XYZ file of C-alpha atoms in Angstrom:
393
model
C 123.067 122.397 87.348
C 123.777 122.188 91.053
C 127.274 121.407 92.254
C 128.017 117.858 93.243
C 128.319 117.552 96.976
C 131.250 115.755 98.514
C 130.894 112.422 100.255
C 131.977 113.953 103.546
C 128.913 116.170 103.571
C 126.570 113.210 103.857
C 128.787 111.364 106.371
C 128.825 114.314 108.768
C 125.076 114.634 108.599
C 124.610 110.974 109.507
C 126.660 111.303 112.709
C 124.459 111.277 115.779
C 125.345 113.214 118.926
C 126.930 111.072 121.618
C 124.736 110.424 124.610
C 125.912 111.804 127.904
C 126.527 109.367 130.730
C 127.967 105.871 131.012
C 127.769 103.194 128.366
C 124.994 101.287 130.181
C 122.835 104.343 130.722
C 122.887 103.809 134.492
C 122.598 106.377 137.228
C 125.804 107.327 139.034
C 126.394 106.554 142.691
C 125.487 109.471 144.942
C 125.048 110.115 148.633
C 121.897 109.302 150.635
C 121.379 106.045 148.754
C 120.435 102.742 150.383
C 121.248 99.502 148.677
C 123.460 96.418 148.364
C 127.096 96.298 147.273
C 128.202 93.252 145.275
C 131.708 92.246 144.243
C 132.452 89.630 141.589
C 135.295 88.484 139.378
C 133.431 89.317 136.171
C 130.511 91.738 136.104
C 128.857 90.631 132.884
C 125.198 90.247 132.023
C 125.025 86.852 133.709
C 126.292 88.289 136.984
C 123.723 91.105 136.980
C 120.945 88.650 136.186
C 122.128 86.402 139.025
C 122.078 89.276 141.527
C 118.534 90.300 140.656
C 117.399 86.687 140.697
C 118.625 85.904 144.200
C 117.337 89.205 145.614
C 113.896 88.743 144.077
C 113.685 85.132 145.267
C 114.305 86.027 148.907
C 112.041 89.078 148.774
C 109.232 87.021 147.238
C 109.650 84.208 149.769
C 109.432 86.753 152.564
C 106.239 88.256 151.158
C 104.685 84.792 150.767
C 105.235 84.034 154.463
C 103.473 87.234 155.521
C 99.694 86.876 156.102
C 97.293 88.124 153.470
C 95.552 91.379 154.180
C 92.173 89.955 153.065
C 90.311 87.267 154.962
C 90.025 83.722 153.578
C 87.011 83.248 151.366
C 86.633 86.936 150.643
C 85.789 87.554 147.013
C 86.666 90.774 145.275
C 83.707 92.803 144.177
C 85.154 93.490 140.789
C 87.602 91.474 138.669
C 89.056 94.733 137.409
C 90.320 95.526 140.885
C 92.182 92.198 141.057
C 93.845 92.828 137.713
C 94.819 96.347 138.742
C 96.306 95.054 141.999
C 98.344 92.417 140.170
C 99.671 94.990 137.716
C 100.603 97.279 140.597
C 102.466 94.436 142.337
C 104.364 93.610 139.139
C 105.338 97.233 138.650
C 106.447 97.488 142.269
C 108.539 94.343 141.860
C 110.093 95.731 138.707
C 111.026 98.981 140.461
C 112.293 97.204 143.582
C 116.011 97.304 142.642
C 118.102 99.361 140.268
C 121.731 99.082 139.172
C 123.871 102.134 139.919
C 127.061 102.777 138.004
C 130.228 102.643 140.158
C 132.719 103.039 137.236
C 134.576 100.008 138.641
C 134.907 96.774 136.716
C 134.322 94.333 139.565
C 132.000 96.304 141.849
C 128.242 96.600 141.519
C 125.832 98.684 143.586
C 122.149 97.782 143.677
C 119.991 100.679 144.833
C 116.875 99.739 146.823
C 113.879 101.917 146.008
C 111.628 100.493 148.706
C 112.361 102.613 151.783
C 110.706 100.085 154.087
C 113.055 97.286 153.056
C 115.693 96.321 155.654
C 118.733 95.589 153.482
C 120.797 94.455 156.465
C 118.226 91.835 157.408
C 117.826 90.786 153.762
C 121.545 90.148 153.227
C 121.811 88.410 156.606
C 118.912 86.112 155.643
C 120.563 85.229 152.322
C 123.926 84.368 153.880
C 122.371 82.521 156.827
C 120.319 80.394 154.436
C 123.428 79.553 152.415
C 125.243 78.555 155.582
C 122.415 76.372 156.880
C 121.478 74.659 153.594
C 125.128 74.293 152.508
C 123.977 74.804 148.938
C 125.515 77.489 146.753
C 122.931 79.363 144.738
C 125.276 81.767 142.963
C 128.037 81.424 140.419
C 129.530 84.870 139.907
C 128.884 86.724 143.176
C 131.942 86.923 145.408
C 130.765 89.164 148.270
C 127.469 90.837 149.101
C 127.276 93.652 151.645
C 124.327 95.767 152.816
C 124.609 99.568 152.586
C 122.312 101.577 154.838
C 124.072 104.967 154.690
C 126.081 106.746 151.996
C 127.798 110.126 152.032
C 130.465 112.200 150.304
C 134.074 111.118 150.864
C 135.057 113.841 153.326
C 135.941 113.327 156.981
C 133.253 115.800 158.043
C 130.478 113.960 156.186
C 131.804 110.560 157.258
C 131.837 111.576 160.930
C 128.312 113.004 160.731
C 126.952 109.926 158.941
C 128.713 107.517 161.314
C 127.266 109.336 164.312
C 123.769 109.099 162.845
C 124.217 105.412 161.964
C 125.667 104.382 165.347
C 123.177 106.316 167.467
C 120.877 103.274 168.030
C 123.843 101.378 169.555
C 124.242 103.910 172.365
C 122.422 101.927 175.033
C 123.296 100.435 178.409
C 123.469 96.919 176.984
C 127.124 95.749 176.775
C 128.335 95.251 173.233
C 131.494 94.939 171.176
C 132.125 96.132 167.648
C 134.764 96.022 164.940
C 135.578 98.082 161.846
C 136.177 96.837 158.284
C 137.665 99.441 155.954
C 138.253 99.227 152.203
C 139.138 102.041 149.789
C 138.886 101.826 145.994
C 140.249 104.501 143.678
C 140.650 106.951 146.563
C 143.955 107.746 148.255
C 142.778 110.812 150.220
C 140.820 108.873 152.844
C 143.174 107.106 155.265
C 142.337 103.973 157.234
C 143.537 105.340 160.599
C 141.480 108.519 160.187
C 138.334 106.517 159.448
C 138.852 104.228 162.437
C 139.427 107.178 164.757
C 136.355 109.004 163.418
C 134.091 105.974 163.811
C 135.397 105.030 167.247
C 135.001 108.607 168.474
C 131.249 108.388 167.809
C 130.860 105.396 170.100
C 130.036 105.211 173.769
C 132.681 107.524 175.208
C 130.094 110.119 176.136
C 127.688 107.602 177.658
C 130.088 106.400 180.381
C 132.229 109.476 180.915
C 131.183 112.879 182.217
C 133.232 116.039 182.677
C 131.999 118.739 185.070
C 133.546 122.157 184.436
C 134.159 124.322 187.521
C 133.505 128.017 186.934
C 134.803 129.183 190.323
C 138.528 129.757 189.780
C 139.185 129.844 193.525
C 137.826 126.321 194.092
C 140.405 123.587 194.768
C 138.916 120.595 192.931
C 141.670 118.279 194.151
C 140.888 119.055 197.784
C 137.141 118.820 197.126
C 137.337 115.330 195.634
C 139.763 114.197 198.345
C 137.318 115.411 201.019
C 134.390 113.547 199.425
C 136.248 110.235 199.226
C 137.736 110.586 202.713
C 134.280 111.205 204.138
C 132.927 108.090 202.422
C 135.794 106.043 203.824
C 135.360 107.326 207.395
C 131.550 107.241 207.620
C 131.297 103.863 205.839
C 128.066 105.000 204.229
C 127.655 105.059 200.479
C 125.945 108.210 199.220
C 125.967 107.432 195.497
C 124.378 104.817 193.301
C 125.583 105.351 189.740
C 128.991 107.027 190.133
C 131.863 104.612 189.664
C 134.909 106.872 189.856
C 135.449 110.572 190.491
C 138.737 112.240 189.567
C 139.813 115.886 189.830
C 141.169 117.648 186.738
C 143.408 120.651 187.267
C 145.078 120.900 183.844
C 143.896 120.144 180.311
C 145.691 120.316 176.983
C 145.669 119.024 173.416
C 146.747 115.423 172.855
C 150.221 116.125 171.499
C 153.473 115.253 173.226
C 154.615 118.885 173.044
C 151.508 120.205 174.822
C 151.525 117.350 177.339
C 155.173 118.002 178.235
C 154.576 121.732 178.669
C 151.431 121.217 180.784
C 153.072 118.539 182.941
C 156.030 120.818 183.630
C 153.685 123.591 184.732
C 151.635 121.206 186.883
C 154.642 119.554 188.573
C 156.496 122.785 189.303
C 155.096 123.125 192.891
C 156.520 119.668 193.767
C 160.084 120.788 193.196
C 160.976 121.517 196.826
C 163.348 120.144 199.452
C 160.604 118.138 201.157
C 161.057 114.381 200.508
C 158.259 112.973 198.407
C 157.337 109.944 196.324
C 155.129 109.752 193.272
C 153.511 107.358 190.812
C 151.758 107.684 187.451
C 148.313 106.481 186.372
C 147.623 106.552 182.631
C 144.384 105.825 180.764
C 143.559 106.446 177.077
C 140.072 106.438 175.542
C 139.457 106.626 171.794
C 143.024 107.660 171.100
C 145.686 105.317 169.754
C 148.298 107.953 168.929
C 149.378 108.685 172.509
C 151.453 105.818 173.900
C 151.667 104.899 177.581
C 155.464 104.506 177.636
C 156.001 107.934 176.074
C 153.766 109.631 178.657
C 155.484 107.871 181.551
C 158.926 108.808 180.269
C 158.029 112.481 179.827
C 156.332 112.907 183.202
C 158.965 110.928 185.120
C 161.728 113.026 183.585
C 160.024 116.278 184.547
C 159.187 115.086 188.067
C 162.599 113.692 189.018
C 165.023 115.745 186.950
C 164.312 119.321 187.960
C 168.017 120.108 188.227
C 168.012 121.320 191.844
C 166.011 118.931 194.045
C 166.538 115.620 192.245
C 167.378 113.704 195.409
C 164.100 114.644 197.108
C 161.790 113.115 194.464
C 161.613 109.320 194.376
C 159.448 106.682 192.753
C 157.213 104.465 194.895
C 154.933 101.999 193.125
C 153.408 100.536 196.296
C 152.083 103.577 198.124
C 153.186 106.860 196.566
C 152.457 110.121 198.311
C 151.528 111.834 195.050
C 149.999 110.248 191.947
C 150.057 111.969 188.579
C 146.823 111.124 186.747
C 146.769 111.362 182.955
C 143.516 110.646 181.119
C 143.494 110.920 177.331
C 139.979 111.318 175.908
C 139.908 111.628 172.128
C 141.978 114.763 171.398
C 142.040 116.106 174.950
C 144.326 115.267 177.884
C 143.027 115.631 181.453
C 145.737 115.829 184.131
C 145.988 116.273 187.885
C 148.069 115.403 190.967
C 146.274 113.644 193.806
C 147.189 112.293 197.235
C 146.293 108.977 198.923
C 145.501 107.390 195.588
C 145.901 103.800 196.784
C 144.482 104.501 200.243
C 141.243 105.750 198.653
C 140.970 102.709 196.346
C 142.336 104.615 193.347
C 139.449 107.082 193.716
C 137.040 104.310 192.739
C 133.827 104.694 194.736
C 132.662 101.148 193.978
C 135.830 99.674 195.490
C 136.012 102.190 198.314
C 132.430 101.604 199.496
C 132.250 97.883 198.885
C 130.248 96.395 201.751
C 129.128 99.803 203.058
C 125.523 100.689 203.894
C 123.505 102.004 200.961
C 120.792 104.337 202.310
C 118.885 104.100 199.024
C 118.187 100.389 199.602
C 117.227 100.486 203.264
C 113.718 99.080 203.836
C 113.427 97.955 200.205
C 113.189 94.450 198.786
C 114.121 94.200 195.121
C 113.486 91.375 192.670
C 117.159 90.493 192.827
C 117.050 90.152 196.630
C 113.918 87.987 196.450
C 115.453 85.701 193.870
C 118.636 85.417 195.925
C 116.662 84.452 199.015
C 114.830 81.749 197.090
C 118.102 80.311 195.863
C 119.538 80.505 199.352
C 122.493 82.642 198.393
C 123.244 86.190 197.414
C 125.433 87.190 194.591
C 127.146 90.527 194.385
C 126.816 92.414 191.191
C 129.931 92.122 189.109
C 131.200 95.478 187.978
C 133.846 95.736 185.313
C 136.560 98.182 186.151
C 139.072 99.544 183.665
C 142.562 98.244 184.187
C 144.837 100.673 185.935
C 148.546 100.127 185.711
C 151.196 101.778 187.831
C 154.182 103.180 186.049
C 157.629 101.881 186.756
C 160.450 104.202 185.902
């Protein structure tokens, strides 16, 4: 007679292996996914059903407004084709959206499988309709945001993705933008780093150009001074697109230690017995770490407190003989010392040549000139100049 088996033997055999993955059997959120992010107070079944309902309603209403591909009155040759087309449309509608697991209790991500769908336009249409009709169509949804780009949470991937996403905005049309940042269950990514990375991908390169000089013997300060002086004396504008031209004799990393060391090296030739006055012009682009007051304090201390010729270096805010120019561009600092800064309209060609003859427009009649003649008045083109502030020590 066979031995009696224990009860535990049968219990262990009835245990089924645990399925891998989350409890809902959803796909996890990964990079290169387009979709819609939804936040709610309670993400239960009713909330998920509500999200799919409102998305399908607006997608269906959009497809109904689009014209039919077939002409009116056209009859299908075979009823089977109509049935097959309807089944295909139903399957496409069923595979239109998919829930992706975010492992967060109050955050839902809806992946969009249709690559041709513009999720930004879809969400904007939903919210605009709610605002115009003043009728709430949801109960659980708190916020709905479109997601066009996703990437891994590293600064390198974020910078690359932001550059790709913002590329269409790099045009000549004036525009403003803001940044909304939110981190969930991640303390490695900092808000300031994200803002700096996103801002650095914007239009700095489109309006700013740096020309490197390979000839070490060339005096770029004298070259630029000669160009601007010639424009002032001849009263003839020779440029059309250039707004400002500034020489750069010293560059360094955007840290106060490097700036102080470079400024000391640059200002060393000014430490003589000859009386002189100086001012400071500071401009920062895509860099919020370097402060104007700190730069002015450092440069003024080096320029006036050399220990031997202090009495020969004075500050003149009206018409200084020398002007120390400091331009901070992202992580680089461009510095130089120029003369006749105010006399040459702060090296701004637009201001310096205002009212001068433009040889490129001689003998030409543009649409703007024709329109101005019809109206009986001419209007000068308004050009926005960056604010330049003199430093008072």
